[in-house]
Amino acid sequence: MKLGFSPDEELFRAECADWLNGQMSGEFRDIKGVTQLTAMPERRKEWEQQLGAHGWSCIGWPEQWGGRDATLAQQVIFAEEYAGAGVPGRVNHIGIELAGPTILAFGAEEQKQRFLPDIAAGRTIFCQGFSEPNAGSDLASVRTKGRLEGGEWVVNGQKIWTSLAHISDWIFVVTRTEEGSQGPKGLSFLMMPIDQPGIEIRPIRQINGDAEFNETFFTDARCAADSLIGAVGDGWRIAMGLLAFERGVSTLGQQMGFRNELDAIIAAAKANGAARDPLIRQRIAKAETGLRLMRYGALRMLSNTNHSRIDGAALTYKIQWATWRRGLGELAMDVLGQAGEVTDGEAYEWGTLPNLFLYSRADTIYGGTNQIQRNLIAERGLGLPREPRG
Amino acid sequence: MKLGFSPDEELFRAECADWLNGQMSGEFRDIKGVTQLTAMPERRKEWEQQLGAHGWSCIGWPEQWGGRDATLAQQVIFAEEYAGAGVPGRVNHIGIELAGPTILAFGAEEQKQRFLPDIAAGRTIFCQGFSEPNAGSDLASVRTKGRLEGGEWVVNGQKIWTSLAHISDWIFVVTRTEEGSQGPKGLSFLMMPIDQPGIEIRPIRQINGDAEFNETFFTDARCAADSLIGAVGDGWRIAMGLLAFERGVSTLGQQMGFRNELDAIIAAAKANGAARDPLIRQRIAKAETGLRLMRYGALRMLSNTNHSRIDGAALTYKIQWATWRRGLGELAMDVLGQAGEVTDGEAYEWGTLPNLFLYSRADTIYGGTNQIQRNLIAERGLGLPREPRG
Amino acid sequence: MDFALSDEQQMIADTARAFFSENATCERTRQAMAAGGADAGIDRELWRAFCTDLGLSGVGIAEAAGGAGLGLVELALVAEAAGAQVAALPMLGSLALCAQAVAAGGTAAQRDAILPALLSGEAIAAYVHDPALRAEGDLLTGESRFVLHGGAAQWFVVTSNSGAWIVPADAPGVTVRIQTTMDQTRPLACVTLTGAQGQPLTDPPAAIARAHTCGFITLAAEALGGAQATLDRTVAYAMERVQFGRPIASFQAYKHRLADMMIEIEQARSAVWWAACAADEASDEADLAVHAAKAFCADTYFMCAGNMIQLHGGIGFTWEHDAHLYFKRSRAIMSSLGDGAWHREQVATHILGALA
Amino acid sequence: MDFALSDEQQMIADTARAFFSENATCERTRQAMAAGGADAGIDRELWRAFCTDLGLSGVGIAEAAGGAGLGLVELALVAEAAGAQVAALPMLGSLALCAQAVAAGGTAAQRDAILPALLSGEAIAAYVHDPALRAEGDLLTGESRFVLHGGAAQWFVVTSNSGAWIVPADAPGVTVRIQTTMDQTRPLACVTLTGAQGQPLTDPPAAIARAHTCGFITLAAEALGGAQATLDRTVAYAMERVQFGRPIASFQAYKHRLADMMIEIEQARSAVWWAACAADEASDEADLAVHAAKAFCADTYFMCAGNMIQLHGGIGFTWEHDAHLYFKRSRAIMSSLGDGAWHREQVATHILGALA
C-alpha cells in the first residue's frame, strides 16, 4: 500500500498542468470555470476535439485507439490537474466513459474501428438511452422495440432522461429485439445516429430551470444491422457491464468537481463569517471527511485487482457520493443563508452553489435511486434474499 | 381549544401536590427519587396500597371500582404532580393501565368485582404474557396452548419479556385455545395466578445489568374456567384493544419521567460546562422541543373524541417517544463525557443517566419495534398495502 | 384544558381548505411565478378573493383595530390551508408581519390609514428588518436584501432591533430592486433606505414582538400544510406507480419512508397548535413555543418535500411536476425570519440561559 | 500509488484475524469482564499469547527500538482483528499509547528499561493525560479519572500538553482507584499524582504526537473491526430468524438498514487505510486524516452496534447476547481520546483555521 507518487509521476503531473493551464489561459480561456453541463455546447465540442488532437481525451485507453495506456496513477493525476485548472466537464463524458469502454469490451473489431477513433478525437458525441417512462428504476421492463428489416434495425418507442441528447451525434439504446420477451431476456444493445427523421428530442426542464435531460422518441428510427453490440439478446449483460464502467476512473474526475464545489462553500463561509459558527464547522468537517473517503474509496476500488471477491467499495460508491452531494447542497444553502435564494436579473439561472442545491436532488435518483442501490448492496453485497417482483 | 387550567383545576393540583409531597417527605421518604423499576419492590408494593387507601391509585376509573371519575385535565394534573414530587414509577402499572382497563372494557361483571377493587387497592400486582421466543413482534404466531380440563384452563408454553413477573401476583396470558388454529384466530385471553407449581419464572439480565424482564414457563399451569376474559377466541381482539390503552393517560405519567431525565441532563450540562457548547445547546433544544411535542401530541390524542377518524397522534406516539428517549440517552452520555462511563464500587449498577442510555435501547424494541410501528403507521395511517406474510 | 379544535375552528379550517384547494390551483400558482416585475409571485385575483370574498384576512387582529377578531389558532388554520397549496400570496408579509405590527404598535391614525387597505387586499405592505438600521430622528438609512414581496409593496414597515416605522414605498430615499428568487412564489426584493422619512409606530417593542410571533406561527403553519400535502400526494402517486411489477407503495422501504413523514407531520401539527394556543393565552411557554414550532415545522417540511422528490423518482425533479414548488417553498420557510439553528438557540436560551 | 494491501499485509491481516477469532472468544472475554481488581477487563493468557506466540506486539515500532518494524497500516490490521472480537486486552493503552510514546520520545535507557517488558506482555503501562498537570521540576501533581487499564499498570506514561514522564505505579505520591466501567473490557481507573517523581522523556512533543497518532488509528481500526463484526453477525441472524412466516432478512426495511451499515463500513475501511498510510508516509494530510478517521469510524461503529441491538429485537438487549459488548465498546471508542465533535473541530481547523 502506497499513496505517494513517484518522481516520474510528479513529472507527468507537471506536464498535465502545463498543457491544461496553457489552454485555459489561452485559446480556451472563455470556457474556464464553466460548471453548468449545458452551457456553451459548441465551444465545448471544440474543446473535446482539442483534447483529442493532443492525446488527452482518454489517456487510459489503449494507444491503438487514441489513448496513452496510462497507469492508474497517471489517470488519477490527470483528473486532479484537469479540475484544478478549472477545465469544465466533458460534454462527451458518455462517449469517453461509457460508450467507448463498452465498445472496447464487447464490440467487434470493425465496430472499434468505426467508433473509437472518432470518440477519442472528440468528433462523435454520445448519449445513452436506457430509462423509459415506465421503467425508471426497472431496466428489465424496457418496452422500446427493435426489429430487423431490410438489413437495418428499426426502432420504435420512447426513452427518457437522455442527458445531452440535443447536442449528441449518437445514442446507444437498449431495445427489446425479441418480440414478446419479458424481463432481462430478449434485450439488445444498439448504436444509433441521432440526426434522422425517426428520432425526435424534446427537452425536459428541471427543478433548476435548466434542461440537460430529454425525452427521446423513436418512430421507425433506423440504424445499420452491424450497429448491434455483442449478440442479439445480449443487451442486459452489456448494460450491466456498462454500469460497472460508471465506477471507473471517471469517478475521480467527478470528485474533482465536488472538490471545487466544497471549496466554493469553504470560501463563502470564510467570506460571510459562517466559518466561525461551530455548527457549520462540524458540517464542513464532515463534508471534507466524506469527500476524502470518496477519494480513498475510489482508489481502493481502482487498485482492487482481485475481482473474484465482491468489491464493497465499488458496490457502495454510487449511493455514497449521491447522498454526500445532496447533503453538500444543503450545507451550501445553510452557509449562504437567504443570499443563496436570490439572484440578480430576470432569468431563473443560478450560480454554482444554489444550482448544486437544486440539481443534487437528482443525484440520488438517476443511475439507480438510493432505494435501488440499497437493494443491490443488500442482495449482492450481503447475500440477502432478492426483492420479489409482483 | 384551550391549554390553561381552570381555578378549580388549580385547586385540585394543590390537593394532589400536598398529599404527594407529604408522603414523600413522610412515611415514604425512603422511596423518593427511586428510578430503577426493580428497586425496593416490597416498599413500592406498600406504596401501591397507600395510593389505593387514599383513592389516588387510578383516579380516571369509575368511582364504583376505586377511581374518582377524574376528568382528563385532572388526570393530566395528577400525572404532573406525581412526577414533580419525585414519586417512583408504579410497580403495578400493568394492572392499573392495562389489565384493569381491559377487564373494565371486556370483562364480565363478576370478573370486575373479583379483580378491579384489588387492583385499585394495590393488593393485586399484574404482569403481562404476550411475547414468545418465536413470536417477538408477531403476536399472531403465539404457540402457548390452553385447554379446558375439569373446569379449569390448563396452559403449556413459554412467554418472554414478562416485565416484573417475579414480583407480580397475576399474569394475563394470550393462549391458543383452539387446537390447530393459525394466526390471530383461536386465541384467548386468560388471567392466571402466578404462585402455582405450573409457573416458573427465570429472570433475564439486561444490558444495564438489571433484571426487569423474565422468561415465564407454563407447565400444566392452571386457572379457573371463568378466568377467561371475553369469549373463547376473542384473544386477538382484546389484545389489540389492550394495546390501545397503552396510549392512554398513562403516557403523561411516563412523560413526566422523561421530564425528570431531561432535567437531569440540563443540570449536568450546566454543572460541567457542556451548556456552553453550541452543539449541545442545539441538541438540548431539540430534546426539549421533542418532549413538549410529545406532551401536546398526547393531549391531542386524549382530547380527540372523534374516534371515527384515524388518530395520527395516537398511531405515531410509540415510535415517537421511543426514538426520542433513545436519542436522549445518547445526549446524556455526550453531556457527561467519559464520566458517564464509570461508577464507583464494584457492582455493575448505573445512575439515572447512564442507565437511561443503556435501558433506552430497549424502548425501540419492546411493545412493537420501530419497524413494526412503521408498518402499522403505513398500513393503518396511510392505507398502504399490507406487508405479506411468508 | 381541551386540546382539540372547537366546532368553529374546525369550520374555519374546512372553509379555508376548500377555498385554497379550489382557487389556489397549481396552474394559477405557475402563472403568478411566470409574471415578472411587481406582480411576480402574486396571484392578484386570488388575493382579492381571499381578502374580500372569504373574509379571513383580518383573523388574529382585534375587531377594534378593524380585524376579524379570533386568534392565532385560527390564523394558523388559514395559513396551513394556504401552505398546502403553495399559494402565491402576500399573506405572510402584508398580513402576519405588517398588519399585525401596525395593529399592535401603531397609532389609531396609522391603523386607520393602513389596515383597511391591507385587509381588503387593495394594498400590500412589506416588512423590512435591518438590525443595523441607522435612524437620525425618523430619517432612516439601511438595507435589507430579502424583503418579501417588496416589489409589490405600497408601504414598508421598517424595524430595527428597537424601533419601528412606516415608510411609503414612493417616499424619497427609498430604492427597490427586484430580484429573481428561488421560490418564485415568495419573491424577495432588495430595499435600500437612504435618509428616508419614516412615520414612527408608538410601541415598537409591541409591534416587533407581535409581528415575529405571528410570522413564526404563520411559517410553521404553512410548513405543516405543505408537509401534509407532500405526504398526501406522494401516497397517491405510490399507489398508482408500478415498478418491478408492483405498486411502489407495496415496497416496505417506501412505506417506512412515508411513515417517517407522517411521524414528523403529526408532531408538527402539535407544534403549531401548541404555539398558536400558547400565544393566544399569553402563556409563559409562548415564546419558547413559537421558536420551537418554527424550527420543527420548517425542518419537517423540508424533509417531507425532499422525500416527495425522491419518492417520485425522475419525474420528481422536473419543472413540470409540482414537487419542486413544495421543495423550494420549504427551503424559503427554513431560511425566513431566522434559520433553524437560530430558533433552537432561542429555545436553548430559555432553558440554559444565554450563551455568554 | 497503489491503495491495496500488499501480500505481506494481507498475510498479517489473515494471521491476526485467525488468532483473535480462535482465541479471543466471547466466553473468555466474559471471564475477563467478570474478574475484579487489577485483572478486570484483561484476558492475561490471551495477552501473553498475543505478545509472545503471535509476535505482533511490536508492530509499528522500529526494530532499532526493539519493535517488529512495519508500519501503522499493519498496526491497524492487528487492531481491526482485535476489535472484531471485542478482545479484552491492554493493546491500546500499553502498546499504542505508552510503548509508542517511549519509543518516539524516550531515551535509549528508558526504551531498554521498559519496551521489552511491554512488548513481551510481562508488564503493562497505562497512559495518563492531564492538560492541567502541574510539574515542579519532575515532581508531578495532577489527576485523570479515565486511565485505561490503570489498575493493572506497572508504569504510567504521564503527559500534559507539553511534557511527558514515566512514573512507576508504586512510586510515592501515586494513588490508583479502580472503578466499574460501562465497557468492562476497557476498565478506567482514577489515577492521582501528588508530587510523584517522574522520569522525563527527552522529546515530549514527539512522544505525545506519536502516541496520539497511534491511539487515534488504533481506535479507528478497532471500530472498523467491531462494526464489520456487528454487520456480519446481524446478517447471519437475519437469515435464520423467522417472523411473520419469513426470514427477517427478506424484509426490505431490514435489508436497507443492513445496506446502510455496509455503506458506512466501507467508508470506515477507506478511512483507516488512508489515515494509517498517510501517517506512515508522513504525508501533509496525516494529521487531518487521523482525526477524520477516529471521528468517522467511531460514529460508524456506534451506529452499527446500535443497529445490531435493534435488529436482533428483544434478545439484542440481554446480557447473555454479545450485542451489548459491541455496543459498549463502540461507546467507549467514541469518548476515548477526544469525542467526535472535538476531532471534527480539528479537521475544521485544518480547513478553516482555528476558531477564534
PDB file of N, CA and C in Angstrom, chain B residues 182-241:
ATOM      1  N   GLN B 182     -54.493 -21.025  13.444  1.00  0.00           N
ATOM      2  CA  GLN B 182     -53.318 -20.289  12.972  1.00  0.00           C
ATOM      3  C   GLN B 182     -53.588 -18.798  13.022  1.00  0.00           C
ATOM      4  N   GLY B 183     -52.541 -18.043  13.181  1.00  0.00           N
ATOM      5  CA  GLY B 183     -52.666 -16.590  13.094  1.00  0.00           C
ATOM      6  C   GLY B 183     -53.538 -16.044  14.198  1.00  0.00           C
ATOM      7  N   PRO B 184     -54.221 -14.953  13.939  1.00  0.00           N
ATOM      8  CA  PRO B 184     -54.968 -14.282  15.009  1.00  0.00           C
ATOM      9  C   PRO B 184     -56.210 -15.049  15.478  1.00  0.00           C
ATOM     10  N   LYS B 185     -56.621 -16.055  14.713  1.00  0.00           N
ATOM     11  CA  LYS B 185     -57.812 -16.806  15.147  1.00  0.00           C
ATOM     12  C   LYS B 185     -57.460 -17.818  16.227  1.00  0.00           C
ATOM     13  N   GLY B 186     -58.430 -18.132  17.066  1.00  0.00           N
ATOM     14  CA  GLY B 186     -58.239 -19.217  18.036  1.00  0.00           C
ATOM     15  C   GLY B 186     -57.449 -18.835  19.259  1.00  0.00           C
ATOM     16  N   LEU B 187     -57.237 -17.530  19.473  1.00  0.00           N
ATOM     17  CA  LEU B 187     -56.515 -17.080  20.661  1.00  0.00           C
ATOM     18  C   LEU B 187     -57.507 -16.652  21.739  1.00  0.00           C
ATOM     19  N   SER B 188     -57.128 -16.868  23.002  1.00  0.00           N
ATOM     20  CA  SER B 188     -57.964 -16.407  24.105  1.00  0.00           C
ATOM     21  C   SER B 188     -57.103 -15.718  25.158  1.00  0.00           C
ATOM     22  N   PHE B 189     -57.790 -15.014  26.011  1.00  0.00           N
ATOM     23  CA  PHE B 189     -57.151 -14.110  26.947  1.00  0.00           C
ATOM     24  C   PHE B 189     -57.457 -14.594  28.356  1.00  0.00           C
ATOM     25  N   LEU B 190     -56.423 -15.069  29.057  1.00  0.00           N
ATOM     26  CA  LEU B 190     -56.629 -15.672  30.380  1.00  0.00           C
ATOM     27  C   LEU B 190     -55.941 -14.883  31.478  1.00  0.00           C
ATOM     28  N   MET B 191     -56.570 -14.845  32.655  1.00  0.00           N
ATOM     29  CA  MET B 191     -55.956 -14.274  33.847  1.00  0.00           C
ATOM     30  C   MET B 191     -55.497 -15.444  34.717  1.00  0.00           C
ATOM     31  N   MET B 192     -54.231 -15.505  35.049  1.00  0.00           N
ATOM     32  CA  MET B 192     -53.726 -16.651  35.815  1.00  0.00           C
ATOM     33  C   MET B 192     -52.973 -16.190  37.065  1.00  0.00           C
ATOM     34  N   PRO B 193     -53.208 -16.890  38.189  1.00  0.00           N
ATOM     35  CA  PRO B 193     -52.416 -16.596  39.384  1.00  0.00           C
ATOM     36  C   PRO B 193     -50.999 -17.134  39.178  1.00  0.00           C
ATOM     37  N   ILE B 194     -50.025 -16.368  39.614  1.00  0.00           N
ATOM     38  CA  ILE B 194     -48.639 -16.734  39.361  1.00  0.00           C
ATOM     39  C   ILE B 194     -48.109 -17.749  40.363  1.00  0.00           C
ATOM     40  N   ASP B 195     -48.555 -17.647  41.575  1.00  0.00           N
ATOM     41  CA  ASP B 195     -47.999 -18.508  42.636  1.00  0.00           C
ATOM     42  C   ASP B 195     -48.599 -19.910  42.558  1.00  0.00           C
ATOM     43  N   GLN B 196     -48.089 -20.708  41.637  1.00  0.00           N
ATOM     44  CA  GLN B 196     -48.572 -22.085  41.484  1.00  0.00           C
ATOM     45  C   GLN B 196     -47.435 -22.912  40.898  1.00  0.00           C
ATOM     46  N   PRO B 197     -47.476 -24.214  41.107  1.00  0.00           N
ATOM     47  CA  PRO B 197     -46.345 -25.057  40.680  1.00  0.00           C
ATOM     48  C   PRO B 197     -46.131 -25.039  39.160  1.00  0.00           C
ATOM     49  N   GLY B 198     -47.173 -24.799  38.406  1.00  0.00           N
ATOM     50  CA  GLY B 198     -47.043 -24.874  36.954  1.00  0.00           C
ATOM     51  C   GLY B 198     -46.390 -23.665  36.326  1.00  0.00           C
ATOM     52  N   ILE B 199     -46.065 -22.652  37.090  1.00  0.00           N
ATOM     53  CA  ILE B 199     -45.454 -21.438  36.522  1.00  0.00           C
ATOM     54  C   ILE B 199     -44.069 -21.240  37.110  1.00  0.00           C
ATOM     55  N   GLU B 200     -43.099 -21.162  36.227  1.00  0.00           N
ATOM     56  CA  GLU B 200     -41.732 -20.912  36.670  1.00  0.00           C
ATOM     57  C   GLU B 200     -41.215 -19.634  36.005  1.00  0.00           C
ATOM     58  N   ILE B 201     -40.543 -18.821  36.809  1.00  0.00           N
ATOM     59  CA  ILE B 201     -40.069 -17.520  36.313  1.00  0.00           C
ATOM     60  C   ILE B 201     -38.557 -17.472  36.375  1.00  0.00           C
ATOM     61  N   ARG B 202     -37.945 -17.183  35.257  1.00  0.00           N
ATOM     62  CA  ARG B 202     -36.492 -17.031  35.238  1.00  0.00           C
ATOM     63  C   ARG B 202     -36.138 -15.619  34.778  1.00  0.00           C
ATOM     64  N   PRO B 203     -35.356 -14.932  35.587  1.00  0.00           N
ATOM     65  CA  PRO B 203     -35.020 -13.551  35.215  1.00  0.00           C
ATOM     66  C   PRO B 203     -34.112 -13.502  33.981  1.00  0.00           C
ATOM     67  N   ILE B 204     -34.258 -12.445  33.210  1.00  0.00           N
ATOM     68  CA  ILE B 204     -33.381 -12.177  32.065  1.00  0.00           C
ATOM     69  C   ILE B 204     -32.546 -10.954  32.413  1.00  0.00           C
ATOM     70  N   ARG B 205     -31.249 -11.126  32.483  1.00  0.00           N
ATOM     71  CA  ARG B 205     -30.396  -9.987  32.785  1.00  0.00           C
ATOM     72  C   ARG B 205     -30.249  -9.136  31.522  1.00  0.00           C
ATOM     73  N   GLN B 206     -30.305  -7.833  31.708  1.00  0.00           N
ATOM     74  CA  GLN B 206     -30.287  -6.928  30.565  1.00  0.00           C
ATOM     75  C   GLN B 206     -28.941  -6.242  30.423  1.00  0.00           C
ATOM     76  N   ILE B 207     -28.862  -5.523  29.359  1.00  0.00           N
ATOM     77  CA  ILE B 207     -27.691  -4.711  29.011  1.00  0.00           C
ATOM     78  C   ILE B 207     -27.202  -3.829  30.155  1.00  0.00           C
ATOM     79  N   ASN B 208     -28.102  -3.348  31.006  1.00  0.00           N
ATOM     80  CA  ASN B 208     -27.691  -2.450  32.083  1.00  0.00           C
ATOM     81  C   ASN B 208     -27.371  -3.193  33.374  1.00  0.00           C
ATOM     82  N   GLY B 209     -27.365  -4.522  33.314  1.00  0.00           N
ATOM     83  CA  GLY B 209     -27.023  -5.322  34.482  1.00  0.00           C
ATOM     84  C   GLY B 209     -28.210  -5.659  35.355  1.00  0.00           C
ATOM     85  N   ASP B 210     -29.310  -4.997  35.118  1.00  0.00           N
ATOM     86  CA  ASP B 210     -30.512  -5.192  35.909  1.00  0.00           C
ATOM     87  C   ASP B 210     -31.323  -6.351  35.303  1.00  0.00           C
ATOM     88  N   ALA B 211     -32.316  -6.831  36.055  1.00  0.00           N
ATOM     89  CA  ALA B 211     -33.178  -7.887  35.514  1.00  0.00           C
ATOM     90  C   ALA B 211     -34.624  -7.527  35.765  1.00  0.00           C
ATOM     91  N   GLU B 212     -35.185  -6.753  34.872  1.00  0.00           N
ATOM     92  CA  GLU B 212     -36.588  -6.353  34.983  1.00  0.00           C
ATOM     93  C   GLU B 212     -37.487  -7.368  34.288  1.00  0.00           C
ATOM     94  N   PHE B 213     -36.942  -7.974  33.245  1.00  0.00           N
ATOM     95  CA  PHE B 213     -37.741  -8.885  32.431  1.00  0.00           C
ATOM     96  C   PHE B 213     -37.502 -10.328  32.841  1.00  0.00           C
ATOM     97  N   ASN B 214     -38.389 -11.178  32.380  1.00  0.00           N
ATOM     98  CA  ASN B 214     -38.297 -12.595  32.733  1.00  0.00           C
ATOM     99  C   ASN B 214     -38.720 -13.448  31.555  1.00  0.00           C
ATOM    100  N   GLU B 215     -38.280 -14.699  31.624  1.00  0.00           N
ATOM    101  CA  GLU B 215     -38.936 -15.749  30.862  1.00  0.00           C
ATOM    102  C   GLU B 215     -39.912 -16.430  31.819  1.00  0.00           C
ATOM    103  N   THR B 216     -41.072 -16.744  31.326  1.00  0.00           N
ATOM    104  CA  THR B 216     -42.063 -17.381  32.184  1.00  0.00           C
ATOM    105  C   THR B 216     -42.513 -18.680  31.502  1.00  0.00           C
ATOM    106  N   PHE B 217     -42.324 -19.802  32.238  1.00  0.00           N
ATOM    107  CA  PHE B 217     -42.632 -21.125  31.679  1.00  0.00           C
ATOM    108  C   PHE B 217     -43.917 -21.651  32.283  1.00  0.00           C
ATOM    109  N   PHE B 218     -44.769 -22.151  31.423  1.00  0.00           N
ATOM    110  CA  PHE B 218     -46.050 -22.712  31.851  1.00  0.00           C
ATOM    111  C   PHE B 218     -46.047 -24.213  31.590  1.00  0.00           C
ATOM    112  N   THR B 219     -46.153 -25.002  32.679  1.00  0.00           N
ATOM    113  CA  THR B 219     -46.189 -26.450  32.536  1.00  0.00           C
ATOM    114  C   THR B 219     -47.418 -26.967  33.281  1.00  0.00           C
ATOM    115  N   ASP B 220     -48.472 -27.233  32.523  1.00  0.00           N
ATOM    116  CA  ASP B 220     -49.763 -27.564  33.133  1.00  0.00           C
ATOM    117  C   ASP B 220     -50.152 -26.539  34.194  1.00  0.00           C
ATOM    118  N   ALA B 221     -49.913 -25.283  33.879  1.00  0.00           N
ATOM    119  CA  ALA B 221     -50.350 -24.220  34.788  1.00  0.00           C
ATOM    120  C   ALA B 221     -51.863 -24.102  34.693  1.00  0.00           C
ATOM    121  N   ARG B 222     -52.487 -23.702  35.790  1.00  0.00           N
ATOM    122  CA  ARG B 222     -53.945 -23.753  35.838  1.00  0.00           C
ATOM    123  C   ARG B 222     -54.583 -22.441  36.299  1.00  0.00           C
ATOM    124  N   CYS B 223     -55.798 -22.217  35.779  1.00  0.00           N
ATOM    125  CA  CYS B 223     -56.637 -21.157  36.343  1.00  0.00           C
ATOM    126  C   CYS B 223     -58.089 -21.566  36.154  1.00  0.00           C
ATOM    127  N   ALA B 224     -58.960 -20.924  36.916  1.00  0.00           N
ATOM    128  CA  ALA B 224     -60.379 -21.298  36.883  1.00  0.00           C
ATOM    129  C   ALA B 224     -60.972 -21.000  35.503  1.00  0.00           C
ATOM    130  N   ALA B 225     -62.012 -21.732  35.167  1.00  0.00           N
ATOM    131  CA  ALA B 225     -62.636 -21.591  33.848  1.00  0.00           C
ATOM    132  C   ALA B 225     -63.130 -20.169  33.614  1.00  0.00           C
ATOM    133  N   ASP B 226     -63.559 -19.515  34.683  1.00  0.00           N
ATOM    134  CA  ASP B 226     -64.099 -18.164  34.480  1.00  0.00           C
ATOM    135  C   ASP B 226     -63.012 -17.083  34.519  1.00  0.00           C
ATOM    136  N   SER B 227     -61.770 -17.494  34.348  1.00  0.00           N
ATOM    137  CA  SER B 227     -60.679 -16.514  34.274  1.00  0.00           C
ATOM    138  C   SER B 227     -60.459 -16.037  32.850  1.00  0.00           C
ATOM    139  N   LEU B 228     -61.249 -16.522  31.928  1.00  0.00           N
ATOM    140  CA  LEU B 228     -61.112 -16.111  30.542  1.00  0.00           C
ATOM    141  C   LEU B 228     -61.900 -14.811  30.325  1.00  0.00           C
ATOM    142  N   ILE B 229     -61.219 -13.820  29.771  1.00  0.00           N
ATOM    143  CA  ILE B 229     -61.872 -12.523  29.534  1.00  0.00           C
ATOM    144  C   ILE B 229     -62.503 -12.537  28.149  1.00  0.00           C
ATOM    145  N   GLY B 230     -63.736 -12.035  28.087  1.00  0.00           N
ATOM    146  CA  GLY B 230     -64.454 -12.066  26.818  1.00  0.00           C
ATOM    147  C   GLY B 230     -64.845 -13.506  26.495  1.00  0.00           C
ATOM    148  N   ALA B 231     -64.932 -13.817  25.204  1.00  0.00           N
ATOM    149  CA  ALA B 231     -65.310 -15.152  24.785  1.00  0.00           C
ATOM    150  C   ALA B 231     -64.078 -15.933  24.331  1.00  0.00           C
ATOM    151  N   VAL B 232     -64.205 -17.246  24.285  1.00  0.00           N
ATOM    152  CA  VAL B 232     -63.142 -18.071  23.724  1.00  0.00           C
ATOM    153  C   VAL B 232     -62.909 -17.629  22.272  1.00  0.00           C
ATOM    154  N   GLY B 233     -61.633 -17.421  21.924  1.00  0.00           N
ATOM    155  CA  GLY B 233     -61.318 -16.990  20.559  1.00  0.00           C
ATOM    156  C   GLY B 233     -61.296 -15.482  20.379  1.00  0.00           C
ATOM    157  N   ASP B 234     -61.603 -14.774  21.459  1.00  0.00           N
ATOM    158  CA  ASP B 234     -61.614 -13.307  21.418  1.00  0.00           C
ATOM    159  C   ASP B 234     -60.253 -12.683  21.706  1.00  0.00           C
ATOM    160  N   GLY B 235     -59.241 -13.511  21.882  1.00  0.00           N
ATOM    161  CA  GLY B 235     -57.956 -13.020  22.401  1.00  0.00           C
ATOM    162  C   GLY B 235     -57.324 -11.930  21.555  1.00  0.00           C
ATOM    163  N   TRP B 236     -57.393 -12.101  20.263  1.00  0.00           N
ATOM    164  CA  TRP B 236     -56.746 -11.120  19.374  1.00  0.00           C
ATOM    165  C   TRP B 236     -57.402  -9.751  19.512  1.00  0.00           C
ATOM    166  N   ARG B 237     -58.729  -9.778  19.477  1.00  0.00           N
ATOM    167  CA  ARG B 237     -59.475  -8.515  19.560  1.00  0.00           C
ATOM    168  C   ARG B 237     -59.171  -7.806  20.877  1.00  0.00           C
ATOM    169  N   ILE B 238     -59.130  -8.588  21.956  1.00  0.00           N
ATOM    170  CA  ILE B 238     -58.895  -7.984  23.263  1.00  0.00           C
ATOM    171  C   ILE B 238     -57.454  -7.478  23.365  1.00  0.00           C
ATOM    172  N   ALA B 239     -56.521  -8.264  22.858  1.00  0.00           N
ATOM    173  CA  ALA B 239     -55.116  -7.842  22.917  1.00  0.00           C
ATOM    174  C   ALA B 239     -54.927  -6.543  22.151  1.00  0.00           C
ATOM    175  N   MET B 240     -55.601  -6.414  21.023  1.00  0.00           N
ATOM    176  CA  MET B 240     -55.474  -5.182  20.246  1.00  0.00           C
ATOM    177  C   MET B 240     -56.087  -4.004  21.003  1.00  0.00           C
ATOM    178  N   GLY B 241     -57.221  -4.260  21.646  1.00  0.00           N
ATOM    179  CA  GLY B 241     -57.848  -3.207  22.441  1.00  0.00           C
ATOM    180  C   GLY B 241     -56.939  -2.779  23.578  1.00  0.00           C
TER     181      GLY B 241
END
